[in-house]
Amino acid sequence: MTTNTAKSADDFAGQYIRTLVDRWDELIDWDRREEGEQGFFVEILAGAGASRVLDAAAGTGYHSVMLAQHGFDVTAVDGSAEMIERSRLNAARHGQSFPTVQTDWRQLRDNIQGRYDAIVCLGSSFPHLFEESDRRAVLAEFHAALNPGGVLIVDHRNFDSIRRHRYESSGNYYYCGTGASVSVAHIDDQLCRFQYEFTDGSTHHLEVYPILSAELSALLRESGFESVEEFGDFRRDFDENSADFVIHVARKT
Ligand code: SAH
């Protein structure tokens, strides 16, 4: 595959094909992921008095299930039909059920009802938006879909560090499974291609836009969010070189 082909936000659906969706939970390890998070999301959402929570990038449903277990009124959204189906199966397996909506974020408000107290977009999903116009459009959708006082939590891998060719995952956060290894097959300032290798010898690639932390914080502010805070691997004080993930917590006044 060439690296200079124009990438678009439309590509995500083709990237989460069934063979990768089937393997996604091997990548995660739900128990270790929960351990790594140490209640971070529940604490922030409860602190904000949130009740209705939209999980915008539900994937296989890890956060939707976990938040439902903590009593939040969750709606799970994803653009991929395969992921939505998997999140339903995982919810049933954990004795939970919640509404699911298959929609592209860019048409979010056409497909959901009412507003939410919180929106989470996690697991480095937002970097699937390659164009700044799409990133702005989606943040505008998220902003409009929040109640006043609502909170948006959006994260991404630490591309500041990856762009300095310093990718090294601790394996303690987000993707904690031992049945897969992740490496960076290509990186420049417009494209990051991750390579996932599974124990059965299969290989998959995911291509995303390597957004910088300051870039997203600025976009959040320009999209009307206030008190934008950054956390590294769920800590306020973090080492910008070694954190695996950066988490932005933004509020709508
Ligand atoms: N939050 C989950 C899944 C991360 S994978 C986790 O942390 O495990 C990224 C998810 O974002 C995929 O399920 C993909 O379908 C979804 N996605 C990417 N771009 C999207 C878009 N434009 N609209 C809706 N969903 C999108």
Coordinates of N, CA and C and ligand atoms in Angstrom, one line a residue, residues 12 16 24 28 33 57-59 78-80 83 103-105 122-123 125 128 175, ligand 1:
F12 N -12.7 4.3 7.9 CA -12.7 3.5 9.2 C -13.6 2.3 9.0
Y16 N -12.4 -1.7 10.1 CA -12.8 -2.7 11.1 C -13.6 -3.8 10.5
W24 N -10.5 -8.1 18.3 CA -10.3 -6.9 19.1 C -10.2 -7.2 20.6
I28 N -7.6 -6.3 23.9 CA -7.9 -5.5 25.0 C -7.6 -6.2 26.4
R33 N -7.6 -4.0 31.5 CA -7.9 -2.6 31.1 C -8.6 -1.9 32.2
A57 N -17.7 5.8 20.5 CA -16.9 4.8 19.7 C -16.9 3.5 20.5
A58 N -18.1 2.9 20.5 CA -18.3 1.8 21.4 C -17.4 0.6 21.1
G59 N -17.1 0.4 19.9 CA -16.3 -0.7 19.5 C -16.9 -2.0 20.0
D78 N -21.6 3.5 17.3 CA -20.4 3.1 16.5 C -20.8 3.2 15.0
G79 N -19.8 3.5 14.2 CA -20.1 3.5 12.7 C -20.1 2.2 12.1
S80 N -19.5 1.2 12.8 CA -19.3 -0.1 12.2 C -20.4 -1.1 12.7
M83 N -19.0 -3.9 14.8 CA -18.7 -3.5 16.2 C -19.9 -3.4 17.0
T103 N -24.1 4.8 13.6 CA -24.0 6.0 12.8 C -22.6 6.6 12.7
D104 N -22.3 7.2 11.7 CA -21.0 8.0 11.5 C -21.2 9.2 12.5
W105 N -20.1 9.6 13.1 CA -20.2 10.7 14.0 C -20.6 12.0 13.3
L122 N -13.4 7.0 23.0 CA -12.1 6.4 23.6 C -11.5 5.3 22.8
G123 N -10.3 5.0 23.2 CA -9.5 3.9 22.5 C -8.9 4.4 21.2
S125 N -10.0 6.5 19.0 CA -10.9 6.5 17.9 C -10.9 7.8 17.1
H128 N -9.3 8.6 13.7 CA -9.8 8.0 12.4 C -10.2 9.2 11.5
Y175 N -5.0 -1.3 25.6 CA -4.9 -2.5 24.9 C -3.8 -3.4 25.7
Ligands
SAH1 N1 -13.7 2.5 22.1 C1 -13.4 1.2 21.7 C2 -13.1 1.0 20.2 C3 -11.9 1.7 19.6 S1 -11.7 1.2 17.9 C4 -12.2 0.7 22.5 O1 -11.5 1.5 23.2 O2 -11.9 -0.5 22.5 C5 -12.3 2.7 17.1 C6 -13.8 2.7 16.8 O3 -14.2 3.9 16.3 C7 -14.2 1.6 15.8 O4 -15.2 0.8 16.4 C8 -14.8 2.4 14.6 O5 -15.8 1.7 13.9 C9 -15.2 3.7 15.2 N2 -15.2 4.8 14.3 C10 -14.1 5.3 13.7 N3 -14.5 6.4 12.9 C11 -15.8 6.6 13.1 C12 -16.8 7.5 12.6 N4 -16.4 8.5 11.7 N5 -18.0 7.4 13.0 C13 -18.4 6.4 13.9 N6 -17.5 5.5 14.4 C14 -16.2 5.6 14.0

